[in-house]
PDB file of C-alpha atoms in Angstrom:
ATOM      1  CA  LYS K   1     -13.611  65.598  -1.272  1.00 50.00           C
ATOM      2  CA  PRO K   2     -16.196  63.625  -3.360  1.00 49.00           C
ATOM      3  CA  ILE K   3     -17.598  65.241  -6.424  1.00 47.00           C
ATOM      4  CA  ALA K   4     -21.378  65.747  -6.881  1.00 45.00           C
ATOM      5  CA  ALA K   5     -21.847  62.511  -8.848  1.00 46.00           C
ATOM      6  CA  GLU K   6     -20.120  60.469  -6.133  1.00 43.00           C
ATOM      7  CA  ARG K   7     -22.224  62.031  -3.393  1.00 43.00           C
ATOM      8  CA  ARG K   8     -25.373  60.709  -5.056  1.00 44.00           C
ATOM      9  CA  LYS K   9     -24.328  57.030  -4.829  1.00 46.00           C
ATOM     10  CA  ALA K  10     -24.671  54.578  -1.949  1.00 44.00           C
ATOM     11  CA  SER K  11     -23.059  51.229  -1.361  1.00 43.00           C
ATOM     12  CA  ILE K  12     -25.232  48.144  -0.781  1.00 44.00           C
ATOM     13  CA  ALA K  13     -23.457  44.837  -0.198  1.00 46.00           C
ATOM     14  CA  GLY K  14     -20.356  46.116  -1.947  1.00 47.00           C
ATOM     15  CA  GLN K  15     -22.221  47.392  -5.027  1.00 48.00           C
ATOM     16  CA  GLU K  16     -22.671  51.048  -5.708  1.00 50.00           C
ATOM     17  CA  MET K  17     -26.276  52.074  -6.177  1.00 48.00           C
ATOM     18  CA  PRO K  18     -27.520  55.509  -7.269  1.00 49.00           C
ATOM     19  CA  LEU K  19     -29.363  57.400  -4.545  1.00 49.00           C
ATOM     20  CA  LEU K  20     -32.921  58.514  -5.190  1.00 48.00           C
ATOM     21  CA  PRO K  21     -33.630  62.230  -5.208  1.00 49.00           C
ATOM     22  CA  PRO K  22     -35.122  63.630  -1.975  1.00 49.00           C
ATOM     23  CA  ILE K  23     -38.845  62.953  -1.486  1.00 47.00           C
ATOM     24  CA  GLN K  24     -41.010  66.007  -1.884  1.00 49.00           C
ATOM     25  CA  ASN K  25     -44.222  66.497   0.052  1.00 47.00           C
ATOM     26  CA  ILE K  26     -46.998  65.740  -2.436  1.00 44.00           C
ATOM     27  CA  ASN K  27     -50.674  65.704  -1.485  1.00 47.00           C
ATOM     28  CA  LEU K  28     -52.502  62.914  -3.277  1.00 43.00           C
ATOM     29  CA  LYS K  29     -56.255  62.474  -3.098  1.00 49.00           C
ATOM     30  CA  PRO K  30     -57.417  58.902  -2.571  1.00 47.00           C
ATOM     31  CA  THR K  31     -59.272  57.452  -5.515  1.00 46.00           C
ATOM     32  CA  PRO K  32     -62.591  55.745  -4.745  1.00 47.00           C
ATOM     33  CA  SER K  33     -62.465  51.985  -5.191  1.00 44.00           C
ATOM     34  CA  LYS K  34     -64.556  48.967  -4.303  1.00 48.00           C
ATOM     35  CA  SER K  35     -63.507  47.508  -0.994  1.00 46.00           C
ATOM     36  CA  ALA K  36     -62.112  44.015  -1.169  1.00 45.00           C
ATOM     37  CA  PRO K  37     -63.836  41.329   0.905  1.00 49.00           C
ATOM     38  CA  VAL K  38     -62.216  40.843   4.317  1.00 47.00           C
ATOM     39  CA  GLN K  39     -60.607  37.457   4.736  1.00 50.00           C
ATOM     40  CA  LYS K  40     -60.989  35.739   8.082  1.00 48.00           C
ATOM     41  CA  LEU K  41     -57.739  34.375   9.500  1.00 46.00           C
ATOM     42  CA  PRO K  42     -57.681  30.753  10.680  1.00 46.00           C
ATOM     43  CA  GLU K  43     -57.834  30.103  14.417  1.00 46.00           C
ATOM     44  CA  PRO K  44     -54.425  29.433  16.024  1.00 45.00           C
ATOM     45  CA  ALA K  45     -53.619  25.891  17.149  1.00 46.00           C
ATOM     46  CA  SER K  46     -53.548  26.857  20.800  1.00 46.00           C
ATOM     47  CA  ARG K  47     -55.591  29.504  22.474  1.00 48.00           C
ATOM     48  CA  SER K  48     -54.817  31.840  25.278  1.00 48.00           C
ATOM     49  CA  VAL K  49     -57.691  31.912  27.731  1.00 51.00           C
ATOM     50  CA  SER K  50     -57.202  35.464  28.912  1.00 49.00           C
ATOM     51  CA  SER K  51     -54.961  38.304  27.863  1.00 49.00           C
ATOM     52  CA  PRO K  52     -52.018  37.974  25.442  1.00 51.00           C
ATOM     53  CA  PRO K  53     -48.643  36.822  26.782  1.00 51.00           C
ATOM     54  CA  ARG K  54     -47.048  39.256  29.181  1.00 50.00           C
ATOM     55  CA  ILE K  55     -43.706  40.831  28.564  1.00 49.00           C
ATOM     56  CA  ASN K  56     -41.428  40.245  31.494  1.00 49.00           C
ATOM     57  CA  VAL K  57     -40.081  43.730  32.213  1.00 47.00           C
ATOM     58  CA  SER K  58     -39.738  43.504  35.975  1.00 45.00           C
ATOM     59  CA  ALA K  59     -38.270  40.015  36.356  1.00 47.00           C
ATOM     60  CA  SER K  60     -35.505  41.311  38.613  1.00 53.00           C
ATOM     61  CA  CYS K  61     -38.074  42.773  41.045  1.00 75.00           C
ATOM     62  CA  MET K  62     -40.404  39.780  41.336  1.00 72.00           C
ATOM     63  CA  THR K  63     -39.910  36.292  42.724  1.00 73.00           C
ATOM     64  CA  PRO K  64     -40.938  33.298  40.579  1.00 74.00           C
ATOM     65  CA  GLU K  65     -43.913  32.784  42.933  1.00 72.00           C
ATOM     66  CA  GLN K  66     -45.062  36.373  42.383  1.00 74.00           C
ATOM     67  CA  GLU K  67     -44.672  36.036  38.611  1.00 72.00           C
ATOM     68  CA  ALA K  68     -46.730  32.830  38.594  1.00 71.00           C
ATOM     69  CA  GLY K  69     -49.411  34.444  40.748  1.00 74.00           C
ATOM     70  CA  VAL K  70     -49.121  31.871  43.529  1.00 68.00           C
ATOM     71  CA  TYR K  71     -47.465  33.994  46.215  1.00 70.00           C
ATOM     72  CA  ASN K  72     -49.612  34.241  49.388  1.00 80.00           C
ATOM     73  CA  LYS K  73     -52.522  32.298  47.844  1.00 81.00           C
ATOM     74  CA  GLU K  74     -54.469  30.063  50.219  1.00 84.00           C
ATOM     75  CA  TRP K  75     -54.090  27.121  47.828  1.00 84.00           C
ATOM     76  CA  TYR K  76     -50.284  27.421  47.445  1.00 83.00           C
ATOM     77  CA  ALA K  77     -48.218  25.032  49.552  1.00 89.00           C
ATOM     78  CA  SER K  78     -44.714  26.191  48.630  1.00 81.00           C
ATOM     79  CA  SER K  79     -42.494  23.668  50.378  1.00 78.00           C
ATOM     80  CA  CYS K  80     -44.994  20.822  50.597  1.00 88.00           C
ATOM     81  CA  ASP K  81     -43.849  17.480  49.158  1.00 92.00           C
ATOM     82  CA  ARG K  82     -46.034  15.076  47.171  1.00 93.00           C
ATOM     83  CA  ARG K  83     -46.815  12.800  50.105  1.00 94.00           C
ATOM     84  CA  ALA K  84     -47.883  15.640  52.442  1.00 94.00           C
ATOM     85  CA  ALA K  85     -50.047  17.157  49.686  1.00 94.00           C
ATOM     86  CA  GLU K  86     -51.805  13.853  49.001  1.00 95.00           C
ATOM     87  CA  GLU K  87     -52.392  13.244  52.724  1.00 95.00           C
ATOM     88  CA  ALA K  88     -53.875  16.730  53.189  1.00 94.00           C
ATOM     89  CA  LEU K  89     -56.293  16.235  50.276  1.00 95.00           C
ATOM     90  CA  GLN K  90     -57.326  12.743  51.424  1.00 95.00           C
ATOM     91  CA  LYS K  91     -57.930  14.147  54.905  1.00 95.00           C
ATOM     92  CA  SER K  92     -60.254  16.812  53.413  1.00 95.00           C
ATOM     93  CA  ASN K  93     -62.174  14.029  51.613  1.00 95.00           C
ATOM     94  CA  LYS K  94     -63.986  16.555  49.378  1.00 96.00           C
ATOM     95  CA  ASP K  95     -64.325  16.178  45.626  1.00 96.00           C
ATOM     96  CA  GLY K  96     -62.732  19.219  44.017  1.00 97.00           C
ATOM     97  CA  ALA K  97     -60.277  19.828  46.890  1.00 97.00           C
ATOM     98  CA  PHE K  98     -56.978  21.109  45.496  1.00 97.00           C
ATOM     99  CA  LEU K  99     -53.656  22.808  46.099  1.00 95.00           C
ATOM    100  CA  ILE K 100     -50.588  23.881  44.149  1.00 91.00           C
ATOM    101  CA  ARG K 101     -47.144  22.743  45.270  1.00 92.00           C
ATOM    102  CA  LYS K 102     -43.652  23.137  43.873  1.00 89.00           C
ATOM    103  CA  SER K 103     -42.784  20.186  41.656  1.00 87.00           C
ATOM    104  CA  SER K 104     -40.403  17.644  43.127  1.00 83.00           C
ATOM    105  CA  GLY K 105     -37.810  17.998  40.361  1.00 77.00           C
ATOM    106  CA  GLN K 106     -37.625  21.827  40.615  1.00 68.00           C
ATOM    107  CA  ASP K 107     -37.547  21.949  36.807  1.00 74.00           C
ATOM    108  CA  LEU K 108     -37.979  25.361  35.148  1.00 80.00           C
ATOM    109  CA  LYS K 109     -40.209  23.768  32.486  1.00 89.00           C
ATOM    110  CA  GLN K 110     -42.437  22.178  35.131  1.00 88.00           C
ATOM    111  CA  PRO K 111     -42.210  24.410  38.193  1.00 91.00           C
ATOM    112  CA  TYR K 112     -45.487  23.445  39.896  1.00 89.00           C
ATOM    113  CA  THR K 113     -47.930  20.584  40.344  1.00 93.00           C
ATOM    114  CA  LEU K 114     -51.700  20.935  40.698  1.00 95.00           C
ATOM    115  CA  VAL K 115     -52.915  18.303  43.165  1.00 96.00           C
ATOM    116  CA  VAL K 116     -56.651  17.485  42.987  1.00 97.00           C
ATOM    117  CA  PHE K 117     -58.865  15.133  45.009  1.00 97.00           C
ATOM    118  CA  TYR K 118     -61.812  13.500  43.235  1.00 96.00           C
ATOM    119  CA  ASN K 119     -63.751  10.279  43.798  1.00 94.00           C
ATOM    120  CA  ARG K 120     -61.388   9.097  46.572  1.00 93.00           C
ATOM    121  CA  ARG K 121     -58.349   9.530  44.289  1.00 94.00           C
ATOM    122  CA  VAL K 122     -55.548  12.094  44.213  1.00 95.00           C
ATOM    123  CA  TYR K 123     -54.366  13.436  40.860  1.00 95.00           C
ATOM    124  CA  ASN K 124     -50.966  15.128  40.459  1.00 95.00           C
ATOM    125  CA  ILE K 125     -51.099  17.285  37.332  1.00 95.00           C
ATOM    126  CA  PRO K 126     -47.902  18.945  36.085  1.00 94.00           C
ATOM    127  CA  VAL K 127     -48.030  22.700  35.512  1.00 93.00           C
ATOM    128  CA  ARG K 128     -45.740  23.465  32.585  1.00 94.00           C
ATOM    129  CA  TYR K 129     -44.058  26.811  31.923  1.00 93.00           C
ATOM    130  CA  ILE K 130     -43.786  27.675  28.226  1.00 93.00           C
ATOM    131  CA  GLU K 131     -40.770  29.955  28.020  1.00 92.00           C
ATOM    132  CA  VAL K 132     -41.402  31.204  24.462  1.00 93.00           C
ATOM    133  CA  THR K 133     -44.803  32.699  25.350  1.00 93.00           C
ATOM    134  CA  GLN K 134     -44.165  33.068  29.109  1.00 92.00           C
ATOM    135  CA  GLN K 135     -47.382  31.160  29.805  1.00 94.00           C
ATOM    136  CA  TYR K 136     -48.484  28.100  31.770  1.00 93.00           C
ATOM    137  CA  ALA K 137     -50.370  24.960  30.715  1.00 96.00           C
ATOM    138  CA  LEU K 138     -51.511  21.748  32.415  1.00 95.00           C
ATOM    139  CA  GLY K 139     -50.324  18.204  31.730  1.00 92.00           C
ATOM    140  CA  LYS K 140     -48.422  17.001  28.706  1.00 90.00           C
ATOM    141  CA  GLU K 141     -48.104  19.274  25.691  1.00 91.00           C
ATOM    142  CA  LYS K 142     -50.992  18.849  23.239  1.00 89.00           C
ATOM    143  CA  SER K 143     -52.367  20.714  20.243  1.00 91.00           C
ATOM    144  CA  GLY K 144     -55.135  23.167  21.058  1.00 89.00           C
ATOM    145  CA  GLU K 145     -54.199  23.264  24.730  1.00 92.00           C
ATOM    146  CA  GLU K 146     -55.316  26.097  26.964  1.00 94.00           C
ATOM    147  CA  ARG K 147     -52.539  28.466  28.000  1.00 95.00           C
ATOM    148  CA  PHE K 148     -52.622  30.914  30.861  1.00 95.00           C
ATOM    149  CA  ASN K 149     -50.560  33.944  31.864  1.00 93.00           C
ATOM    150  CA  SER K 150     -50.227  32.729  35.461  1.00 92.00           C
ATOM    151  CA  VAL K 151     -50.906  29.715  37.642  1.00 91.00           C
ATOM    152  CA  ALA K 152     -53.521  31.843  39.432  1.00 93.00           C
ATOM    153  CA  GLU K 153     -55.399  32.147  36.106  1.00 95.00           C
ATOM    154  CA  ILE K 154     -55.401  28.349  35.771  1.00 96.00           C
ATOM    155  CA  ILE K 155     -57.004  28.073  39.219  1.00 95.00           C
ATOM    156  CA  GLN K 156     -59.565  30.810  38.505  1.00 95.00           C
ATOM    157  CA  ASN K 157     -60.502  29.198  35.190  1.00 96.00           C
ATOM    158  CA  HIS K 158     -61.002  25.740  36.685  1.00 97.00           C
ATOM    159  CA  GLN K 159     -63.034  27.100  39.575  1.00 96.00           C
ATOM    160  CA  ARG K 160     -65.582  28.084  36.887  1.00 97.00           C
ATOM    161  CA  THR K 161     -65.067  25.355  34.274  1.00 96.00           C
ATOM    162  CA  PRO K 162     -64.443  21.647  34.935  1.00 97.00           C
ATOM    163  CA  LEU K 163     -60.924  20.245  34.790  1.00 95.00           C
ATOM    164  CA  VAL K 164     -60.561  16.921  32.948  1.00 93.00           C
ATOM    165  CA  LEU K 165     -58.873  14.316  35.142  1.00 94.00           C
ATOM    166  CA  ILE K 166     -57.279  11.319  33.416  1.00 89.00           C
ATOM    167  CA  ASP K 167     -56.466   8.168  35.372  1.00 86.00           C
ATOM    168  CA  SER K 168     -53.111   7.103  33.923  1.00 83.00           C
ATOM    169  CA  GLN K 169     -53.574   3.475  35.032  1.00 85.00           C
ATOM    170  CA  SER K 170     -57.079   2.755  33.716  1.00 86.00           C
ATOM    171  CA  ASN K 171     -57.105   5.597  31.117  1.00 86.00           C
ATOM    172  CA  THR K 172     -60.560   6.697  32.327  1.00 88.00           C
ATOM    173  CA  LYS K 173     -61.656  10.323  32.377  1.00 92.00           C
ATOM    174  CA  ASP K 174     -63.524  12.295  35.030  1.00 93.00           C
ATOM    175  CA  SER K 175     -63.944  16.015  35.529  1.00 94.00           C
ATOM    176  CA  THR K 176     -64.385  18.362  38.453  1.00 95.00           C
ATOM    177  CA  LYS K 177     -64.156  22.023  39.267  1.00 97.00           C
ATOM    178  CA  LEU K 178     -61.575  23.248  41.756  1.00 96.00           C
ATOM    179  CA  ASN K 179     -63.925  23.870  44.685  1.00 96.00           C
ATOM    180  CA  TYR K 180     -61.977  23.677  47.957  1.00 95.00           C
ATOM    181  CA  ALA K 181     -58.530  25.151  48.502  1.00 93.00           C
ATOM    182  CA  VAL K 182     -56.626  23.021  51.007  1.00 93.00           C
ATOM    183  CA  ARG K 183     -53.945  24.438  53.302  1.00 89.00           C
ATOM    184  CA  VAL K 184     -51.097  22.208  54.423  1.00 84.00           C
ATOM    185  CA  SER K 185     -50.049  22.860  57.999  1.00 70.00           C
TER     186      SER K 185
END
């Protein structure tokens, strides 16, 4: 049985350290002081357009389409390939016509593709999934990029604000809002 002196010691990383006496409940009155100026924190490199990243608690109950917010949406063409998507948008012949399809490679980091028609051209824009934040972003990774909690939020955002379209061959830029959801039959 340890003696009183031994009971008052603790071991930290192999070294014995004396234990502090028990804390007693002491009421202290705060002393008035001048408040320090509040420092403003710098803006983060990338911004989240809506709410903070979600915590995936119910992953076992939801399909990937439900998690991304694309399930049963009029603009989601789940099993549509690139060629069928492009043909459907060209047939619509409306600037701002769009749909979301599963990406050809079925890559977890790029699960979907946003297909947009503008100025007689079809743009295939990768939708990236950022596993660390459980968010989605468009195109190649860039600093200051917009991130969204679902693919549905990307669509909602670009129905209100123009989406920048970059022609990879001529490196020209255009922009359009997502105006017309196209269904592939």
